[in-house]
Amino acid sequence: MGTLAVMGAFLLVACSGADRGPGARIIAVHNTLQAIGFSQVGEFSEGALDQGRSQQFTFDFEDDDCYVFVALGGTGVRDVDLELVSPEGEQLATDTTTDRQAVLQVC
C-alpha cells in the first residue's frame, strides 16, 4: 500500500438550466465506471476554487489496483486540470487538456 497526492483545480458548482451541471455528470461518470468494473473508493469531494488555484488530496491505494480520478467543472468553467504526484514529488499522471473536465487513470 502507498500514498499519493492528487492535485487539481476542482470546481464543482451546482447550476441550473439546460446545462448538465456537475451533479448529473458525476452520476453519469460514476455509473459508466461502475459498469466497466470500477468501484467507488472514498467520498465525492465537492467545492469551488478561484481561477488559478489548486486543491490537494491525499489517499492510500493498493499497489495492484487501477484508479480513475475525475474532476468536473460547472457552468462557466472552461479548463480543469488534474495531476497525480507521488509523496516524493514525482508526477505520475496528468490531464492538462483544455476542457471543463479532467480524467486520470493509474494502474
mmCIF file of N, CA and C in Angstrom:
data_model
loop_
_atom_site.group_PDB
_atom_site.id
_atom_site.type_symbol
_atom_site.label_atom_id
_atom_site.label_comp_id
_atom_site.label_asym_id
_atom_site.label_seq_id
_atom_site.Cartn_x
_atom_site.Cartn_y
_atom_site.Cartn_z
ATOM 1 N N MET A 1 0.847 -1.164 0.000
ATOM 2 C CA MET A 1 0.000 0.000 0.000
ATOM 3 C C MET A 1 0.896 1.231 0.000
ATOM 4 N N GLY A 2 0.468 2.280 -0.674
ATOM 5 C CA GLY A 2 1.227 3.511 -0.734
ATOM 6 C C GLY A 2 0.308 4.702 -0.603
ATOM 7 N N THR A 3 0.872 5.861 -0.631
ATOM 8 C CA THR A 3 0.102 7.092 -0.541
ATOM 9 C C THR A 3 0.462 7.979 -1.715
ATOM 10 N N LEU A 4 -0.534 8.584 -2.318
ATOM 11 C CA LEU A 4 -0.326 9.515 -3.415
ATOM 12 C C LEU A 4 -1.096 10.787 -3.125
ATOM 13 N N ALA A 5 -0.656 11.854 -3.703
ATOM 14 C CA ALA A 5 -1.388 13.111 -3.612
ATOM 15 C C ALA A 5 -1.986 13.411 -4.976
ATOM 16 N N VAL A 6 -3.216 13.821 -4.981
ATOM 17 C CA VAL A 6 -3.877 14.237 -6.216
ATOM 18 C C VAL A 6 -4.055 15.737 -6.124
ATOM 19 N N MET A 7 -3.529 16.431 -7.118
ATOM 20 C CA MET A 7 -3.681 17.873 -7.141
ATOM 21 C C MET A 7 -4.462 18.255 -8.380
ATOM 22 N N GLY A 8 -5.388 19.140 -8.217
ATOM 23 C CA GLY A 8 -6.151 19.567 -9.373
ATOM 24 C C GLY A 8 -6.935 20.812 -9.072
ATOM 25 N N ALA A 9 -7.396 21.419 -10.102
ATOM 26 C CA ALA A 9 -8.260 22.579 -9.959
ATOM 27 C C ALA A 9 -9.692 22.078 -10.065
ATOM 28 N N PHE A 10 -10.258 21.698 -8.946
ATOM 29 C CA PHE A 10 -11.606 21.169 -8.936
ATOM 30 C C PHE A 10 -12.572 22.316 -8.765
ATOM 31 N N LEU A 11 -13.495 22.468 -9.649
ATOM 32 C CA LEU A 11 -14.527 23.474 -9.490
ATOM 33 C C LEU A 11 -15.852 22.795 -9.749
ATOM 34 N N LEU A 12 -16.474 22.348 -8.690
ATOM 35 C CA LEU A 12 -17.730 21.638 -8.797
ATOM 36 C C LEU A 12 -18.812 22.533 -8.211
ATOM 37 N N VAL A 13 -19.577 23.144 -9.091
ATOM 38 C CA VAL A 13 -20.556 24.132 -8.664
ATOM 39 C C VAL A 13 -21.926 23.707 -9.154
ATOM 40 N N ALA A 14 -22.896 23.759 -8.298
ATOM 41 C CA ALA A 14 -24.257 23.439 -8.716
ATOM 42 C C ALA A 14 -24.745 24.495 -9.693
ATOM 43 N N CYS A 15 -25.529 24.057 -10.652
ATOM 44 C CA CYS A 15 -26.053 25.008 -11.622
ATOM 45 C C CYS A 15 -27.440 24.564 -12.040
ATOM 46 N N SER A 16 -28.115 25.424 -12.769
ATOM 47 C CA SER A 16 -29.462 25.109 -13.216
ATOM 48 C C SER A 16 -29.574 25.372 -14.703
ATOM 49 N N GLY A 17 -30.740 25.098 -15.253
ATOM 50 C CA GLY A 17 -30.966 25.347 -16.663
ATOM 51 C C GLY A 17 -30.654 24.125 -17.491
ATOM 52 N N ALA A 18 -30.508 24.323 -18.803
ATOM 53 C CA ALA A 18 -30.298 23.222 -19.731
ATOM 54 C C ALA A 18 -28.917 22.607 -19.616
ATOM 55 N N ASP A 19 -27.942 23.354 -19.109
ATOM 56 C CA ASP A 19 -26.585 22.834 -18.971
ATOM 57 C C ASP A 19 -26.586 21.706 -17.953
ATOM 58 N N ARG A 20 -25.991 20.561 -18.340
ATOM 59 C CA ARG A 20 -25.870 19.456 -17.387
ATOM 60 C C ARG A 20 -24.787 19.813 -16.392
ATOM 61 N N GLY A 21 -25.180 20.125 -15.197
ATOM 62 C CA GLY A 21 -24.235 20.510 -14.169
ATOM 63 C C GLY A 21 -23.423 19.336 -13.683
ATOM 64 N N PRO A 22 -22.481 19.586 -12.811
ATOM 65 C CA PRO A 22 -21.596 18.529 -12.327
ATOM 66 C C PRO A 22 -22.334 17.392 -11.648
ATOM 67 N N GLY A 23 -23.414 17.688 -10.941
ATOM 68 C CA GLY A 23 -24.136 16.627 -10.244
ATOM 69 C C GLY A 23 -24.596 15.533 -11.187
ATOM 70 N N ALA A 24 -25.249 15.917 -12.273
ATOM 71 C CA ALA A 24 -25.720 14.940 -13.265
ATOM 72 C C ALA A 24 -24.543 14.276 -13.956
ATOM 73 N N ARG A 25 -23.501 15.033 -14.235
ATOM 74 C CA ARG A 25 -22.323 14.476 -14.906
ATOM 75 C C ARG A 25 -21.577 13.514 -13.994
ATOM 76 N N ILE A 26 -21.509 13.819 -12.701
ATOM 77 C CA ILE A 26 -20.848 12.919 -11.748
ATOM 78 C C ILE A 26 -21.573 11.580 -11.723
ATOM 79 N N ILE A 27 -22.884 11.613 -11.672
ATOM 80 C CA ILE A 27 -23.660 10.378 -11.654
ATOM 81 C C ILE A 27 -23.423 9.580 -12.929
ATOM 82 N N ALA A 28 -23.407 10.252 -14.081
ATOM 83 C CA ALA A 28 -23.185 9.561 -15.354
ATOM 84 C C ALA A 28 -21.799 8.919 -15.401
ATOM 85 N N VAL A 29 -20.784 9.654 -14.972
ATOM 86 C CA VAL A 29 -19.421 9.114 -14.966
ATOM 87 C C VAL A 29 -19.326 7.954 -13.977
ATOM 88 N N HIS A 30 -19.874 8.126 -12.801
ATOM 89 C CA HIS A 30 -19.862 7.078 -11.779
ATOM 90 C C HIS A 30 -20.502 5.803 -12.318
ATOM 91 N N ASN A 31 -21.675 5.932 -12.918
ATOM 92 C CA ASN A 31 -22.378 4.760 -13.444
ATOM 93 C C ASN A 31 -21.600 4.094 -14.573
ATOM 94 N N THR A 32 -20.982 4.885 -15.437
ATOM 95 C CA THR A 32 -20.190 4.332 -16.538
ATOM 96 C C THR A 32 -18.980 3.570 -16.003
ATOM 97 N N LEU A 33 -18.258 4.162 -15.065
ATOM 98 C CA LEU A 33 -17.091 3.491 -14.491
ATOM 99 C C LEU A 33 -17.498 2.217 -13.759
ATOM 100 N N GLN A 34 -18.618 2.268 -13.062
ATOM 101 C CA GLN A 34 -19.104 1.083 -12.354
ATOM 102 C C GLN A 34 -19.468 -0.019 -13.353
ATOM 103 N N ALA A 35 -20.048 0.361 -14.483
ATOM 104 C CA ALA A 35 -20.453 -0.632 -15.493
ATOM 105 C C ALA A 35 -19.262 -1.348 -16.114
ATOM 106 N N ILE A 36 -18.082 -0.707 -16.106
ATOM 107 C CA ILE A 36 -16.898 -1.354 -16.683
ATOM 108 C C ILE A 36 -15.984 -1.950 -15.611
ATOM 109 N N GLY A 37 -16.502 -2.061 -14.387
ATOM 110 C CA GLY A 37 -15.785 -2.805 -13.369
ATOM 111 C C GLY A 37 -15.104 -2.002 -12.281
ATOM 112 N N PHE A 38 -15.171 -0.685 -12.331
ATOM 113 C CA PHE A 38 -14.581 0.123 -11.266
ATOM 114 C C PHE A 38 -15.584 0.270 -10.132
ATOM 115 N N SER A 39 -15.088 0.450 -8.920
ATOM 116 C CA SER A 39 -15.960 0.732 -7.786
ATOM 117 C C SER A 39 -15.451 1.981 -7.084
ATOM 118 N N GLN A 40 -16.356 2.678 -6.458
ATOM 119 C CA GLN A 40 -16.005 3.931 -5.793
ATOM 120 C C GLN A 40 -15.181 3.658 -4.552
ATOM 121 N N VAL A 41 -14.116 4.423 -4.375
ATOM 122 C CA VAL A 41 -13.288 4.362 -3.187
ATOM 123 C C VAL A 41 -13.324 5.744 -2.554
ATOM 124 N N GLY A 42 -13.840 5.858 -1.368
ATOM 125 C CA GLY A 42 -13.926 7.155 -0.711
ATOM 126 C C GLY A 42 -15.148 7.935 -1.159
ATOM 127 N N GLU A 43 -15.219 9.151 -0.704
ATOM 128 C CA GLU A 43 -16.364 10.021 -0.958
ATOM 129 C C GLU A 43 -16.088 10.969 -2.118
ATOM 130 N N PHE A 44 -17.159 11.478 -2.698
ATOM 131 C CA PHE A 44 -17.015 12.560 -3.661
ATOM 132 C C PHE A 44 -16.549 13.798 -2.913
ATOM 133 N N SER A 45 -15.746 14.598 -3.559
ATOM 134 C CA SER A 45 -15.324 15.862 -2.983
ATOM 135 C C SER A 45 -15.893 16.971 -3.847
ATOM 136 N N GLU A 46 -16.599 17.892 -3.237
ATOM 137 C CA GLU A 46 -17.225 18.972 -3.982
ATOM 138 C C GLU A 46 -16.832 20.301 -3.358
ATOM 139 N N GLY A 47 -16.563 21.281 -4.198
ATOM 140 C CA GLY A 47 -16.194 22.585 -3.693
ATOM 141 C C GLY A 47 -16.002 23.557 -4.829
ATOM 142 N N ALA A 48 -15.466 24.699 -4.505
ATOM 143 C CA ALA A 48 -15.214 25.725 -5.509
ATOM 144 C C ALA A 48 -13.833 26.317 -5.278
ATOM 145 N N LEU A 49 -13.168 26.645 -6.366
ATOM 146 C CA LEU A 49 -11.853 27.264 -6.303
ATOM 147 C C LEU A 49 -11.844 28.492 -7.200
ATOM 148 N N ASP A 50 -11.112 29.493 -6.781
ATOM 149 C CA ASP A 50 -10.915 30.655 -7.636
ATOM 150 C C ASP A 50 -10.011 30.274 -8.798
ATOM 151 N N GLN A 51 -10.107 31.014 -9.879
ATOM 152 C CA GLN A 51 -9.288 30.754 -11.057
ATOM 153 C C GLN A 51 -7.808 30.720 -10.698
ATOM 154 N N GLY A 52 -7.112 29.709 -11.218
ATOM 155 C CA GLY A 52 -5.678 29.583 -10.989
ATOM 156 C C GLY A 52 -5.300 28.901 -9.686
ATOM 157 N N ARG A 53 -6.265 28.574 -8.863
ATOM 158 C CA ARG A 53 -5.984 27.922 -7.578
ATOM 159 C C ARG A 53 -6.015 26.412 -7.741
ATOM 160 N N SER A 54 -5.461 25.683 -6.777
ATOM 161 C CA SER A 54 -5.481 24.225 -6.819
ATOM 162 C C SER A 54 -5.872 23.681 -5.450
ATOM 163 N N GLN A 55 -6.244 22.418 -5.451
ATOM 164 C CA GLN A 55 -6.603 21.713 -4.225
ATOM 165 C C GLN A 55 -5.854 20.401 -4.209
ATOM 166 N N GLN A 56 -5.314 20.025 -3.071
ATOM 167 C CA GLN A 56 -4.570 18.779 -2.954
ATOM 168 C C GLN A 56 -5.327 17.807 -2.076
ATOM 169 N N PHE A 57 -5.377 16.535 -2.521
ATOM 170 C CA PHE A 57 -5.995 15.451 -1.771
ATOM 171 C C PHE A 57 -4.961 14.348 -1.621
ATOM 172 N N THR A 58 -4.968 13.675 -0.495
ATOM 173 C CA THR A 58 -4.060 12.555 -0.253
ATOM 174 C C THR A 58 -4.894 11.313 0.022
ATOM 175 N N PHE A 59 -4.462 10.182 -0.519
ATOM 176 C CA PHE A 59 -5.193 8.944 -0.291
ATOM 177 C C PHE A 59 -4.232 7.774 -0.289
ATOM 178 N N ASP A 60 -4.680 6.669 0.284
ATOM 179 C CA ASP A 60 -3.936 5.413 0.263
ATOM 180 C C ASP A 60 -4.475 4.565 -0.871
ATOM 181 N N PHE A 61 -3.594 3.794 -1.493
ATOM 182 C CA PHE A 61 -4.018 2.952 -2.608
ATOM 183 C C PHE A 61 -3.366 1.590 -2.492
ATOM 184 N N GLU A 62 -3.974 0.604 -3.129
ATOM 185 C CA GLU A 62 -3.431 -0.747 -3.192
ATOM 186 C C GLU A 62 -2.550 -0.837 -4.432
ATOM 187 N N ASP A 63 -1.368 -1.416 -4.306
ATOM 188 C CA ASP A 63 -0.389 -1.457 -5.388
ATOM 189 C C ASP A 63 -0.885 -2.127 -6.663
ATOM 190 N N ASP A 64 -1.723 -3.138 -6.566
ATOM 191 C CA ASP A 64 -2.131 -3.900 -7.745
ATOM 192 C C ASP A 64 -3.443 -3.430 -8.358
ATOM 193 N N ASP A 65 -4.014 -2.345 -7.895
ATOM 194 C CA ASP A 65 -5.295 -1.865 -8.400
ATOM 195 C C ASP A 65 -5.110 -0.715 -9.384
ATOM 196 N N CYS A 66 -6.137 -0.482 -10.190
ATOM 197 C CA CYS A 66 -6.189 0.691 -11.073
ATOM 198 C C CYS A 66 -7.142 1.704 -10.460
ATOM 199 N N TYR A 67 -6.834 2.964 -10.644
ATOM 200 C CA TYR A 67 -7.658 4.037 -10.117
ATOM 201 C C TYR A 67 -7.951 5.035 -11.225
ATOM 202 N N VAL A 68 -9.170 5.584 -11.191
ATOM 203 C CA VAL A 68 -9.562 6.641 -12.113
ATOM 204 C C VAL A 68 -9.951 7.846 -11.269
ATOM 205 N N PHE A 69 -9.431 8.998 -11.643
ATOM 206 C CA PHE A 69 -9.737 10.255 -10.965
ATOM 207 C C PHE A 69 -10.444 11.156 -11.967
ATOM 208 N N VAL A 70 -11.532 11.766 -11.537
ATOM 209 C CA VAL A 70 -12.321 12.617 -12.417
ATOM 210 C C VAL A 70 -12.589 13.936 -11.705
ATOM 211 N N ALA A 71 -12.369 15.028 -12.409
ATOM 212 C CA ALA A 71 -12.711 16.356 -11.902
ATOM 213 C C ALA A 71 -13.624 17.007 -12.939
ATOM 214 N N LEU A 72 -14.741 17.553 -12.481
ATOM 215 C CA LEU A 72 -15.718 18.152 -13.371
ATOM 216 C C LEU A 72 -15.950 19.605 -12.989
ATOM 217 N N GLY A 73 -15.909 20.477 -13.967
ATOM 218 C CA GLY A 73 -16.184 21.889 -13.741
ATOM 219 C C GLY A 73 -17.632 22.206 -14.048
ATOM 220 N N GLY A 74 -18.185 23.143 -13.326
ATOM 221 C CA GLY A 74 -19.575 23.553 -13.510
ATOM 222 C C GLY A 74 -19.718 24.628 -14.576
ATOM 223 N N THR A 75 -20.861 25.247 -14.581
ATOM 224 C CA THR A 75 -21.182 26.295 -15.541
ATOM 225 C C THR A 75 -20.137 27.400 -15.489
ATOM 226 N N GLY A 76 -19.682 27.812 -16.663
ATOM 227 C CA GLY A 76 -18.707 28.892 -16.755
ATOM 228 C C GLY A 76 -17.267 28.438 -16.690
ATOM 229 N N VAL A 77 -17.031 27.196 -16.298
ATOM 230 C CA VAL A 77 -15.667 26.666 -16.224
ATOM 231 C C VAL A 77 -15.246 26.214 -17.616
ATOM 232 N N ARG A 78 -14.048 26.607 -18.025
ATOM 233 C CA ARG A 78 -13.557 26.219 -19.345
ATOM 234 C C ARG A 78 -12.377 25.273 -19.286
ATOM 235 N N ASP A 79 -11.679 25.196 -18.149
ATOM 236 C CA ASP A 79 -10.478 24.369 -18.082
ATOM 237 C C ASP A 79 -10.277 23.838 -16.673
ATOM 238 N N VAL A 80 -10.205 22.524 -16.549
ATOM 239 C CA VAL A 80 -9.907 21.846 -15.284
ATOM 240 C C VAL A 80 -8.750 20.900 -15.558
ATOM 241 N N ASP A 81 -7.735 20.940 -14.728
ATOM 242 C CA ASP A 81 -6.561 20.077 -14.871
ATOM 243 C C ASP A 81 -6.424 19.188 -13.646
ATOM 244 N N LEU A 82 -5.824 18.022 -13.834
ATOM 245 C CA LEU A 82 -5.520 17.100 -12.742
ATOM 246 C C LEU A 82 -4.073 16.656 -12.843
ATOM 247 N N GLU A 83 -3.470 16.427 -11.704
ATOM 248 C CA GLU A 83 -2.100 15.921 -11.655
ATOM 249 C C GLU A 83 -2.011 14.938 -10.497
ATOM 250 N N LEU A 84 -1.401 13.786 -10.737
ATOM 251 C CA LEU A 84 -1.168 12.784 -9.706
ATOM 252 C C LEU A 84 0.310 12.786 -9.392
ATOM 253 N N VAL A 85 0.640 12.995 -8.115
ATOM 254 C CA VAL A 85 2.027 13.170 -7.685
ATOM 255 C C VAL A 85 2.327 12.204 -6.546
ATOM 256 N N SER A 86 3.492 11.555 -6.621
ATOM 257 C CA SER A 86 3.911 10.652 -5.545
ATOM 258 C C SER A 86 4.333 11.471 -4.328
ATOM 259 N N PRO A 87 4.461 10.827 -3.164
ATOM 260 C CA PRO A 87 4.932 11.552 -1.974
ATOM 261 C C PRO A 87 6.312 12.177 -2.176
ATOM 262 N N GLU A 88 7.090 11.625 -3.113
ATOM 263 C CA GLU A 88 8.425 12.165 -3.391
ATOM 264 C C GLU A 88 8.383 13.323 -4.391
ATOM 265 N N GLY A 89 7.190 13.660 -4.870
ATOM 266 C CA GLY A 89 7.052 14.764 -5.809
ATOM 267 C C GLY A 89 7.122 14.361 -7.271
ATOM 268 N N GLU A 90 7.194 13.058 -7.553
ATOM 269 C CA GLU A 90 7.251 12.583 -8.934
ATOM 270 C C GLU A 90 5.861 12.644 -9.558
ATOM 271 N N GLN A 91 5.763 13.269 -10.737
ATOM 272 C CA GLN A 91 4.499 13.332 -11.450
ATOM 273 C C GLN A 91 4.219 11.969 -12.084
ATOM 274 N N LEU A 92 3.091 11.349 -11.707
ATOM 275 C CA LEU A 92 2.749 10.021 -12.190
ATOM 276 C C LEU A 92 1.740 10.061 -13.332
ATOM 277 N N ALA A 93 0.887 11.052 -13.342
ATOM 278 C CA ALA A 93 -0.115 11.201 -14.401
ATOM 279 C C ALA A 93 -0.605 12.640 -14.391
ATOM 280 N N THR A 94 -1.030 13.103 -15.567
ATOM 281 C CA THR A 94 -1.545 14.461 -15.665
ATOM 282 C C THR A 94 -2.562 14.564 -16.786
ATOM 283 N N ASP A 95 -3.542 15.407 -16.603
ATOM 284 C CA ASP A 95 -4.501 15.761 -17.647
ATOM 285 C C ASP A 95 -4.529 17.275 -17.698
ATOM 286 N N THR A 96 -3.915 17.826 -18.727
ATOM 287 C CA THR A 96 -3.874 19.279 -18.886
ATOM 288 C C THR A 96 -4.580 19.715 -20.166
ATOM 289 N N THR A 97 -5.499 18.866 -20.653
ATOM 290 C CA THR A 97 -6.270 19.264 -21.820
ATOM 291 C C THR A 97 -7.123 20.478 -21.458
ATOM 292 N N THR A 98 -7.561 21.189 -22.451
ATOM 293 C CA THR A 98 -8.389 22.375 -22.205
ATOM 294 C C THR A 98 -9.854 21.976 -22.319
ATOM 295 N N ASP A 99 -10.369 21.442 -21.222
ATOM 296 C CA ASP A 99 -11.763 21.021 -21.118
ATOM 297 C C ASP A 99 -12.256 21.356 -19.728
ATOM 298 N N ARG A 100 -13.579 21.303 -19.565
ATOM 299 C CA ARG A 100 -14.123 21.554 -18.227
ATOM 300 C C ARG A 100 -14.198 20.284 -17.387
ATOM 301 N N GLN A 101 -13.508 19.245 -17.837
ATOM 302 C CA GLN A 101 -13.343 18.045 -17.048
ATOM 303 C C GLN A 101 -11.937 17.503 -17.262
ATOM 304 N N ALA A 102 -11.486 16.734 -16.296
ATOM 305 C CA ALA A 102 -10.159 16.102 -16.406
ATOM 306 C C ALA A 102 -10.283 14.690 -15.845
ATOM 307 N N VAL A 103 -9.563 13.754 -16.472
ATOM 308 C CA VAL A 103 -9.624 12.351 -16.071
ATOM 309 C C VAL A 103 -8.219 11.784 -16.055
ATOM 310 N N LEU A 104 -7.898 11.033 -15.009
ATOM 311 C CA LEU A 104 -6.631 10.316 -14.915
ATOM 312 C C LEU A 104 -6.928 8.848 -14.637
ATOM 313 N N GLN A 105 -6.162 7.967 -15.244
ATOM 314 C CA GLN A 105 -6.210 6.548 -14.880
ATOM 315 C C GLN A 105 -4.792 6.104 -14.564
ATOM 316 N N VAL A 106 -4.640 5.446 -13.431
ATOM 317 C CA VAL A 106 -3.342 4.968 -12.991
ATOM 318 C C VAL A 106 -3.481 3.515 -12.568
ATOM 319 N N CYS A 107 -2.604 2.662 -13.110
ATOM 320 C CA CYS A 107 -2.620 1.237 -12.764
ATOM 321 C C CYS A 107 -1.263 0.849 -12.185
#
